[in-house]
Coordinates of C-alpha atoms in Angstrom, one line a residue:
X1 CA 119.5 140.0 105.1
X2 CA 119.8 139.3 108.4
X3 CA 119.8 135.5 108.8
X4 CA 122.5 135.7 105.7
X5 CA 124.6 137.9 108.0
X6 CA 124.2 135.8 110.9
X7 CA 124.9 132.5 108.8
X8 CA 128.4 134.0 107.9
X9 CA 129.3 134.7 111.6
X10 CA 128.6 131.3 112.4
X11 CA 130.2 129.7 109.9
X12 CA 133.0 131.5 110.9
X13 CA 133.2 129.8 114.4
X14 CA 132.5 126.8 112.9
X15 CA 135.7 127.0 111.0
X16 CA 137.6 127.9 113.8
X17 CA 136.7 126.0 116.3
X18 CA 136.9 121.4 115.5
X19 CA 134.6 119.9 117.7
X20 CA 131.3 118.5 117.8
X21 CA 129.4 120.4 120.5
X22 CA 125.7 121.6 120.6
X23 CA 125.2 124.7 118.7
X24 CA 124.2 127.4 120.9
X25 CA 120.3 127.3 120.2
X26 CA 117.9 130.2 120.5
X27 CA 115.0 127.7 121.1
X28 CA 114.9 124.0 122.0
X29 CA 111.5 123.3 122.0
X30 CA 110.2 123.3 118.8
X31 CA 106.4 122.0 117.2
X32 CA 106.5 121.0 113.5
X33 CA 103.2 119.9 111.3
X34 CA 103.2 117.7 108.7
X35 CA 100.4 115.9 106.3
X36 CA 100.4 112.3 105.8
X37 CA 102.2 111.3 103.3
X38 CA 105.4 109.1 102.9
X39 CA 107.8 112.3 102.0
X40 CA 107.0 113.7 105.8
X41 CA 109.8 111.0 106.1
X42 CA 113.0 113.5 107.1
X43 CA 111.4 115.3 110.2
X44 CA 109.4 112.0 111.4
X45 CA 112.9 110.2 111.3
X46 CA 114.8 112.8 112.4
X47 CA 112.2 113.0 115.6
X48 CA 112.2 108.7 115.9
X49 CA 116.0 108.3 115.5
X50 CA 117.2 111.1 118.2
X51 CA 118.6 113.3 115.4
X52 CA 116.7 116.2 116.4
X53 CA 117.9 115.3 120.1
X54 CA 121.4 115.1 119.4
X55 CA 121.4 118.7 117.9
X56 CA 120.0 119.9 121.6
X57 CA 116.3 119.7 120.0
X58 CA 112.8 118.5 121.6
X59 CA 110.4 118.4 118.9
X60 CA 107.0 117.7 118.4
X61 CA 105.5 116.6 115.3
X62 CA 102.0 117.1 114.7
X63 CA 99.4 115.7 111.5
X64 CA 97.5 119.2 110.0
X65 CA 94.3 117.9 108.0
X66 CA 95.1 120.1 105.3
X67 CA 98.2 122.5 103.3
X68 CA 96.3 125.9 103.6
X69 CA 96.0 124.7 107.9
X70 CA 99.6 124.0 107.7
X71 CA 100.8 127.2 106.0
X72 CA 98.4 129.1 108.3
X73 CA 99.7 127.9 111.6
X74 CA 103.5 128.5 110.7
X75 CA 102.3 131.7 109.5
X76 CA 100.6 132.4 113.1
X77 CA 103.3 130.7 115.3
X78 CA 101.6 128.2 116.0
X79 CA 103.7 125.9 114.6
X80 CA 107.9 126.9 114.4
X81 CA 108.2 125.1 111.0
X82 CA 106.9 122.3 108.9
X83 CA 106.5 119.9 105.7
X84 CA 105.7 122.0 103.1
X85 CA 104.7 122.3 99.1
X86 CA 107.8 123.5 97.5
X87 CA 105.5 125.7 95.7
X88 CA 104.4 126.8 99.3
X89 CA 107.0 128.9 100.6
X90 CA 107.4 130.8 97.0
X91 CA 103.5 131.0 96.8
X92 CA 103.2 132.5 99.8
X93 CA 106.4 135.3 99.7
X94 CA 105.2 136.6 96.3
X95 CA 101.3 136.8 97.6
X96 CA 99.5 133.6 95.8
X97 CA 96.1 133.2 98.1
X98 CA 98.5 133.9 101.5
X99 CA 101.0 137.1 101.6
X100 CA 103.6 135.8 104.6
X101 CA 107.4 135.5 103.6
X102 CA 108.4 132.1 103.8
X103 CA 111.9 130.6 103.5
X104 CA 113.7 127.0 103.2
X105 CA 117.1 125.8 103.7
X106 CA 116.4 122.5 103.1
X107 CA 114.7 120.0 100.7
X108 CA 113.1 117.1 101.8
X109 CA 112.9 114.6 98.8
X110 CA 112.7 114.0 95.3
X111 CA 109.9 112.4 93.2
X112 CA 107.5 110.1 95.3
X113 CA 104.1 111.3 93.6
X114 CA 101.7 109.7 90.9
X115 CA 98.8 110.4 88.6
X116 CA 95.7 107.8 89.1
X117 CA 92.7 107.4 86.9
X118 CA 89.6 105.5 87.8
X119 CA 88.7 101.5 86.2
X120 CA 86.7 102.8 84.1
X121 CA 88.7 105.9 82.7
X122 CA 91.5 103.3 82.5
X123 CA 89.5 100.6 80.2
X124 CA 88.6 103.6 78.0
X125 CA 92.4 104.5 77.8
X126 CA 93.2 101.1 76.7
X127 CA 90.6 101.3 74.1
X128 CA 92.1 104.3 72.3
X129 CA 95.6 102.8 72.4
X130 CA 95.4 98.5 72.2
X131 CA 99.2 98.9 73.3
X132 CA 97.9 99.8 76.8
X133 CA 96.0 96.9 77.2
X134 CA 98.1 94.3 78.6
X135 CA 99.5 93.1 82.3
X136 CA 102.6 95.6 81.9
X137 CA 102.2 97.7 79.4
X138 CA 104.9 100.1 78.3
X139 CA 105.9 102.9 80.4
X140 CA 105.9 106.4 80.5
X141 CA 102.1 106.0 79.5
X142 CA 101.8 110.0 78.0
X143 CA 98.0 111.2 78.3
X144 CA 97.4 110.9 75.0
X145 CA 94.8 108.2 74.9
X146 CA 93.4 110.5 77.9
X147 CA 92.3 112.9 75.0
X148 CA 89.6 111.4 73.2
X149 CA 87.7 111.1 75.9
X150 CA 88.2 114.6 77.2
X151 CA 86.8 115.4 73.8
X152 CA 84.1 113.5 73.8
X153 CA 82.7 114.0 77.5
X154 CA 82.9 117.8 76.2
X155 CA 80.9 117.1 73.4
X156 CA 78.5 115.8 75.8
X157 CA 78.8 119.2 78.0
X158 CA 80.6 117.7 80.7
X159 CA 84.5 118.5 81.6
X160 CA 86.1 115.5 83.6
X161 CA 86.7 116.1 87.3
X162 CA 90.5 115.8 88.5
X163 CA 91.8 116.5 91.7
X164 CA 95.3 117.7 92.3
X165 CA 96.3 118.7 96.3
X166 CA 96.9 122.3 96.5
X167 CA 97.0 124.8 93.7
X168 CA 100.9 125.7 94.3
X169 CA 101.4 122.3 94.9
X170 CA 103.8 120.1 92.7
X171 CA 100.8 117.6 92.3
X172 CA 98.9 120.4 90.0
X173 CA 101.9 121.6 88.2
X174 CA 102.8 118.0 87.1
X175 CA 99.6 117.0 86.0
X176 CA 98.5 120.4 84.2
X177 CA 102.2 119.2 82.6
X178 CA 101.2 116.2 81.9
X179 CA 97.7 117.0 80.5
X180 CA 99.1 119.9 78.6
X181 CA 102.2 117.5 77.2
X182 CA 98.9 115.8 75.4
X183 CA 97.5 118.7 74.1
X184 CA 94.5 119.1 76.8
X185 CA 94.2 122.5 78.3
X186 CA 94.0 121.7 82.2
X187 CA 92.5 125.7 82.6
X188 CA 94.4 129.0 83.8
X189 CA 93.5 131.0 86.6
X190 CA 92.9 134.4 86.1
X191 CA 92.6 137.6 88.7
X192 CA 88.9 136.8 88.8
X193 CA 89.2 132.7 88.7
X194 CA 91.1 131.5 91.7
X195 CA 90.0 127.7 91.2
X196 CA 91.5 127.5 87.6
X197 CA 89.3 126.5 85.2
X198 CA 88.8 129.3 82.7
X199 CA 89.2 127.7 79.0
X200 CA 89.8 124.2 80.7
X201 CA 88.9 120.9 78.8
X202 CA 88.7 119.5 82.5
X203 CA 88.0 120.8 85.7
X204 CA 90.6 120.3 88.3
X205 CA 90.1 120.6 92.1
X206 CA 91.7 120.3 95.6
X207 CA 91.9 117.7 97.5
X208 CA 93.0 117.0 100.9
X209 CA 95.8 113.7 100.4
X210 CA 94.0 110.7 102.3
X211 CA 91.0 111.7 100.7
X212 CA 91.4 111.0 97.2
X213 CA 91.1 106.9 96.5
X214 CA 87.4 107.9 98.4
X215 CA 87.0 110.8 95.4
X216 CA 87.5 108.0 93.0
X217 CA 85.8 105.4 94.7
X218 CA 82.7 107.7 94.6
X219 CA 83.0 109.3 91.2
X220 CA 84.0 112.4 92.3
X221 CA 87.1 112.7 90.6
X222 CA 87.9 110.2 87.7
X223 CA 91.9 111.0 88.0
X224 CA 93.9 112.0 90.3
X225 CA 97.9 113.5 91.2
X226 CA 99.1 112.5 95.1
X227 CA 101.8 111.5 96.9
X228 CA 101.9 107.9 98.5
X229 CA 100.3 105.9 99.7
X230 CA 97.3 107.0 98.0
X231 CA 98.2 106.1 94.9
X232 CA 99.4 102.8 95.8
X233 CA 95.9 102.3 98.1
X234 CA 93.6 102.8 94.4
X235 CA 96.1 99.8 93.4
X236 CA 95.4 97.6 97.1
X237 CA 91.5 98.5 96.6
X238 CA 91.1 97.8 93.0
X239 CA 89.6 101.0 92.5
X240 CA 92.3 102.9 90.3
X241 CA 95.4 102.2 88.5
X242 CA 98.6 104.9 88.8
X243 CA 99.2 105.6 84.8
X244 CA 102.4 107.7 85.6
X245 CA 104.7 109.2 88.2
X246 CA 106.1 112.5 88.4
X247 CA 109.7 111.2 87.8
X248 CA 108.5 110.1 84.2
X249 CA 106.9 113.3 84.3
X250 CA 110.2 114.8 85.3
X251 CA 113.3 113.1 86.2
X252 CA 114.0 114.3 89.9
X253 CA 112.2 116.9 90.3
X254 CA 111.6 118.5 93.8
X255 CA 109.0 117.7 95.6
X256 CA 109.1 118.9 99.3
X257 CA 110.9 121.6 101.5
X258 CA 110.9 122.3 105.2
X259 CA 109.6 126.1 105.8
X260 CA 110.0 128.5 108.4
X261 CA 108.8 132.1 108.1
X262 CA 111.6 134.6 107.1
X263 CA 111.0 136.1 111.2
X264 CA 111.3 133.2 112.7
X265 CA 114.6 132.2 111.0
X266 CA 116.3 135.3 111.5
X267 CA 114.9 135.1 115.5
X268 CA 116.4 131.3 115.4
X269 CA 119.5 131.2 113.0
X270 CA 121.2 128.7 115.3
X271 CA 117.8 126.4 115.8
X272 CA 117.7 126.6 112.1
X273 CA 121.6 125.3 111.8
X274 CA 120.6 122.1 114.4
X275 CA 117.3 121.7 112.3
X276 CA 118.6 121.6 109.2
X277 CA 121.7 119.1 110.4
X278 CA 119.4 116.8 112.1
X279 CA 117.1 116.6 109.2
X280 CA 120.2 116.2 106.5
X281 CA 120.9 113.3 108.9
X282 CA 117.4 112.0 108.6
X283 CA 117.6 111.9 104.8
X284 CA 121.4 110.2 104.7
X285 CA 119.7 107.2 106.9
X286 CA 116.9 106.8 105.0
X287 CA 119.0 106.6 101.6
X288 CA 121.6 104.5 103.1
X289 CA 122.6 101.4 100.5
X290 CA 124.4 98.3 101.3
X291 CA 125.0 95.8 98.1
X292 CA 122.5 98.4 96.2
X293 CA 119.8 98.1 98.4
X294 CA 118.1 100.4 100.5
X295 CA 118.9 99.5 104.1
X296 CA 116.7 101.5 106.4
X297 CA 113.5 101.7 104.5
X298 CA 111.5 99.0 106.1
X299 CA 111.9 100.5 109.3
X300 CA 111.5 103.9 108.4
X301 CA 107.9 102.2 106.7
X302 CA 107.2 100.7 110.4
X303 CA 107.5 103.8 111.7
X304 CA 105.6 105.9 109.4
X305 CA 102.8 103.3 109.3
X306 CA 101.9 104.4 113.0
X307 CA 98.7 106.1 113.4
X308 CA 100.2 109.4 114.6
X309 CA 102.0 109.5 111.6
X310 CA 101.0 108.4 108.0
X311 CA 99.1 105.8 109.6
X312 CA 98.4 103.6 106.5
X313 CA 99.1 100.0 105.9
X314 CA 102.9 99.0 106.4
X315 CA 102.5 97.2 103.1
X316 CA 100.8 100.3 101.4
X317 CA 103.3 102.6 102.4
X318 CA 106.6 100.0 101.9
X319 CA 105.7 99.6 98.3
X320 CA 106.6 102.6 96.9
X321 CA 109.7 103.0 99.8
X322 CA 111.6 100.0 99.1
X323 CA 112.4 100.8 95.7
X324 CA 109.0 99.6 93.9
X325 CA 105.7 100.9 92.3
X326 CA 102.5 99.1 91.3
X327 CA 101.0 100.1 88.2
X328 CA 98.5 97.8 88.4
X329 CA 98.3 93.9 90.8
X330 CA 99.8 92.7 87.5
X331 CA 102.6 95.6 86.8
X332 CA 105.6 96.0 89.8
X333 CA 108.2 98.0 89.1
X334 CA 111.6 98.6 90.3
X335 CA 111.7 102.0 90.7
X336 CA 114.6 102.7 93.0
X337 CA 114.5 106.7 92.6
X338 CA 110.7 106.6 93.2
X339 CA 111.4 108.5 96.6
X340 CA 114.6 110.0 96.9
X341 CA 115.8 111.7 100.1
X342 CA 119.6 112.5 100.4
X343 CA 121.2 111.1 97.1
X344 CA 121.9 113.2 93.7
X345 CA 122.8 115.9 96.5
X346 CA 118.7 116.0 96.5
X347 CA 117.9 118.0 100.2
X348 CA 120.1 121.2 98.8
X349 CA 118.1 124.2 98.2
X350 CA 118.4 124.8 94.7
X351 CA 117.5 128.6 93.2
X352 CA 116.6 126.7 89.7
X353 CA 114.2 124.8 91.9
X354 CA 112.4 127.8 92.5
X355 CA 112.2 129.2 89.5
X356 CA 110.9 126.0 88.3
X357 CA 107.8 126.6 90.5
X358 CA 107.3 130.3 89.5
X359 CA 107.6 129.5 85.6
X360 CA 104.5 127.1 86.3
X361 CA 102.8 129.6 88.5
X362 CA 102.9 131.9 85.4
X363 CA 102.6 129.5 82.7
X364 CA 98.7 128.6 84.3
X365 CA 98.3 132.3 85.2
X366 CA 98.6 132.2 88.9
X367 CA 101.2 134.9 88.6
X368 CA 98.9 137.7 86.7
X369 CA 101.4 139.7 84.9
X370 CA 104.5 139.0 83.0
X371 CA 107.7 139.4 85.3
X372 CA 111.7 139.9 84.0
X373 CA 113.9 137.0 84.1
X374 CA 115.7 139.0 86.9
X375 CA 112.9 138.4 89.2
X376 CA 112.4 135.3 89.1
X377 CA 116.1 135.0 90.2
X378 CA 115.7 137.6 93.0
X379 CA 112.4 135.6 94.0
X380 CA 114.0 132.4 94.4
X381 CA 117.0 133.7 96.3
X382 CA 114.6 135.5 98.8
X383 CA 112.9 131.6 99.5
X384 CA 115.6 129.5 98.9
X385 CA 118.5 129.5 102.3
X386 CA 121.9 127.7 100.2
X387 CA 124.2 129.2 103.2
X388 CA 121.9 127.6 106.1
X389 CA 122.4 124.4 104.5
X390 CA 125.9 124.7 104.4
X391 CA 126.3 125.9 107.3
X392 CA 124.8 122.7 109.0
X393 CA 126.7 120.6 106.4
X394 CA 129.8 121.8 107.2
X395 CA 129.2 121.1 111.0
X396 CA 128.1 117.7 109.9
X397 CA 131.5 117.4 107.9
X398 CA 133.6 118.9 111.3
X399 CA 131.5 115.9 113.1
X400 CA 132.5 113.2 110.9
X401 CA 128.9 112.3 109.7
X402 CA 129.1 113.8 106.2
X403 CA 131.6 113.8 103.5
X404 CA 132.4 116.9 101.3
X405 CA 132.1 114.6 98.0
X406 CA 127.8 115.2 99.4
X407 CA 127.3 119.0 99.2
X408 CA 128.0 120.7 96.2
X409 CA 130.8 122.8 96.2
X410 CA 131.6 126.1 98.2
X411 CA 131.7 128.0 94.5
X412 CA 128.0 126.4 93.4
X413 CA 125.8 129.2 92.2
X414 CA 122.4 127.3 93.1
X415 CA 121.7 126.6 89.5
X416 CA 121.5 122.7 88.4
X417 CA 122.6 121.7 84.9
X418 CA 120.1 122.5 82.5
X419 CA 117.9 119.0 81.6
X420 CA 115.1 117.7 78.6
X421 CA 114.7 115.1 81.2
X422 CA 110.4 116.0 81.2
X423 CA 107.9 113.7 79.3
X424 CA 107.8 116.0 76.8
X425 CA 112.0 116.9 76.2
X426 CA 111.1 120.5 76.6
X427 CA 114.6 122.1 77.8
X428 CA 114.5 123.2 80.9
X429 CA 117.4 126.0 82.0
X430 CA 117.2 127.4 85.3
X431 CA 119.2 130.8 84.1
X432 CA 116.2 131.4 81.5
X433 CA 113.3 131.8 82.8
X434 CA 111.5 133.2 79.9
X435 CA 112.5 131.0 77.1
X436 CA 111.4 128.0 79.1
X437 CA 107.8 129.8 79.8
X438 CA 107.3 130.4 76.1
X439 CA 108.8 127.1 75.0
X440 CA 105.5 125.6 75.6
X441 CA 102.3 125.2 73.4
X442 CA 99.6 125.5 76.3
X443 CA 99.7 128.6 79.3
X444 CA 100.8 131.8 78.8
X445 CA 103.9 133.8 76.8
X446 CA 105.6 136.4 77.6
X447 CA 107.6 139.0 75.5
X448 CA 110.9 137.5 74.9
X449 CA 113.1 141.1 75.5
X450 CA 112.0 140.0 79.5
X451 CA 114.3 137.2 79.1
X452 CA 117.6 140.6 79.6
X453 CA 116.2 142.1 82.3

């Protein structure tokens, strides 16, 4: 691969040459899109604190109203890179509703999304499990006392209306996980049914972000799975309450990337170095601890609460930021790890990530037919850019600004330790594609000999 070729050569100067100078950059004026939401937080910061500057770097960073916009105008050139799904760039290489190949080297955070229901969805909740109705009741709250009423609106002919982001997005895998976990089927797609909903108990939907307390507000959707701060603005309005969040849905789990097309990073390997440093430099600041606290985050709030960029309430957005989440008025929560940007060696692009995504594209029958283990490997490796990251880590280390205690190690193979951490302790082992897909009651199977070739 070409960019993998180029990576090594320039690695090579790195080693051989200590200093701290400019890469030699293909392009130095670069336009990246974004949608508003907190976890845009890397490339706004790495634009606001000169990051992107001191790699050589003018950039512009421009709001798209939507994901499929986005993906289109990196696709077209219009933009050189942006804020993506992490489902996006995998999605789109393997031909999932746009056929363009899209890469990452880097990954912007961790965590940082939540499922909301509506008042009245809530009171009903509470009424099928009394343990739920209190000020704080316990958490993870599983969707269990969701059920009944699934059944019984379906008994009535109707199927609930949800609304996830984007159907690769990490939003519609977690809550089809989290319904599912419960033992409601959130729907498969099928060759013929693009929108999901064939044998679903509900009906879930797309959603643009900043639209979705307004979907709830009006009745349009009765629950909801977003990023912030729309989860926290059902909470300010009193129109909602957040019943979970993805990291009791699963521990760490990836959220967003940064994507280029495959072209442009071979045209731009050096650009892609700088980018990539700058925006590991952006995630180290906003992570920074002193005394166990999170040092930079109000700032990073102020800044993100500007118009041209999330452009919500300072208090919305610092919420969930500075190392809390409302439940409810009545239910704050430390949640330090809510959004996670640098620590855990989180902005590494991790192959298991990536087969993560393609086991759920599968599982709800995006992907149509039943694939070997050895492509979802060969799949994630053709997204995923390790050496690009370590490339610019390695400058970063050269420079002084990064410590080789915060990459993994030159000998990593990609592959994190297998965890149970999900809300329902299914096992989940990036090396075994297959045994993962079938370990689960809902979505489809597949025939286990895949699981050797």
């Amino acid at each position: 691969m070409k960019i993998r070729n180029t990576i090594l050569i320039t690695a090579f100067a790195v080693g051989s040459s200590l200093h701290a100078e400019q890469l030699d950059v293909e392009k130095d004026e670069l336009k990246f899109g974004f949608i508003k939401l907190t976890d845009c937080a890397p490339i706004v910061i790495a634009k606001e604190k000169g990051f992107f500057e001191e790699e050589g770097l003018q950039v512009e960073v421009i709001a798209q109203p939507n994901w499929k916009q986005l993906l289109d105008n990196v696709i077209t050139g219009e933009l050189d890179g942006a804020h993506m799904l992490s489902g996006q760039p995998i999605a789109a290489t393997i031909g999932f509703g746009t056929k363009a190949h899209i890469v990452t080297p880097y990954t912007l955070d961790l965590n940082g999304n939540g499922i909301t229901v509506s008042n009245a969805i809530w009171e009903q909740m509470q009424e099928n499990d009394e343990s739920l109705d209190t000020p704080t009741p316990k958490h993870p709250i599983t969707a269990d006392s969701l059920k009944p009423i699934v059944e019984e609106a379906k008994e009535d002919g109707k199927k609930l209306p949800m609304g996830m982001v984007f159907p690769v997005s990490t939003h519609n895998y977690e809550i089809r996980y989290w319904l599912a976990a419960a033992g409601i089927n959130p729907g498969m797609y099928t060759s013929t049914d693009l929108k999901g909903f064939t044998d679903g108990d509900i009906e879930l939907s797309t959603t643009p972000p900043p639209q979705m307390p307004a979907t709830l507000e009006s009745g349009k959707n009765v629950a909801y799975c977003v990023g912030e701060p729309w989860n926290q603005q059902a909470v300010a309005k009193g129109i909602g309450v957040p019943v979970t969040t993805n990291y009791d849905i699963w521990k760490n789990n990836p959220e967003k990337v940064f994507g280029v097309t495959k072209a442009w990073a071979d045209e731009n390997p050096n650009t892609l170095i700088a980018v990539t440093k700058a925006l590991i430099k952006a995630g180290k600041w906003l992570d920074a601890q002193e005394d166990g606290k999170l040092v930079n985050r109000e700032e990073a709030c102020r800044i993100l609460s500007q118009p041209n960029y999330v452009g919500a309430d300072f208090d919305v957005i610092k919420n969930s930021m500075t190392g809390y989440f409302y439940f409810q008025k009545t239910d704050k929560r430390e949640m330090p790890d809510f959004n996670v940007f640098f620590k855990y060696k989180a902005s590494y692009p991790y192959f298991s990530d990536g087969v993560w995504f393609l086991t759920q594209m599968r599982r709800w029958g995006q992907i149509t037919e039943a694939k070997p283990a050895s492509w979802y490997h060969d799949t994630a490796k053709s997204v995923y850019l390790p050496e690009v990251y370590m490339a610019a880590a390695k400058h970063l280390i050269e420079e002084g600004s990064l410590s080789a205690d915060e990459i993994p190690s030159d000998d990593f193979d990609g592959y994190k330790e297998p965890t149970d951490e999900f809300i329902d302790g299914i096992l989940y082992d990036g090396k075994k594609p297959i045994e993962y897909l079938n370990s689960h009651k809902i979505g489809n199977k597949d025939d286990p000999s895949l699981s050797a070739s």
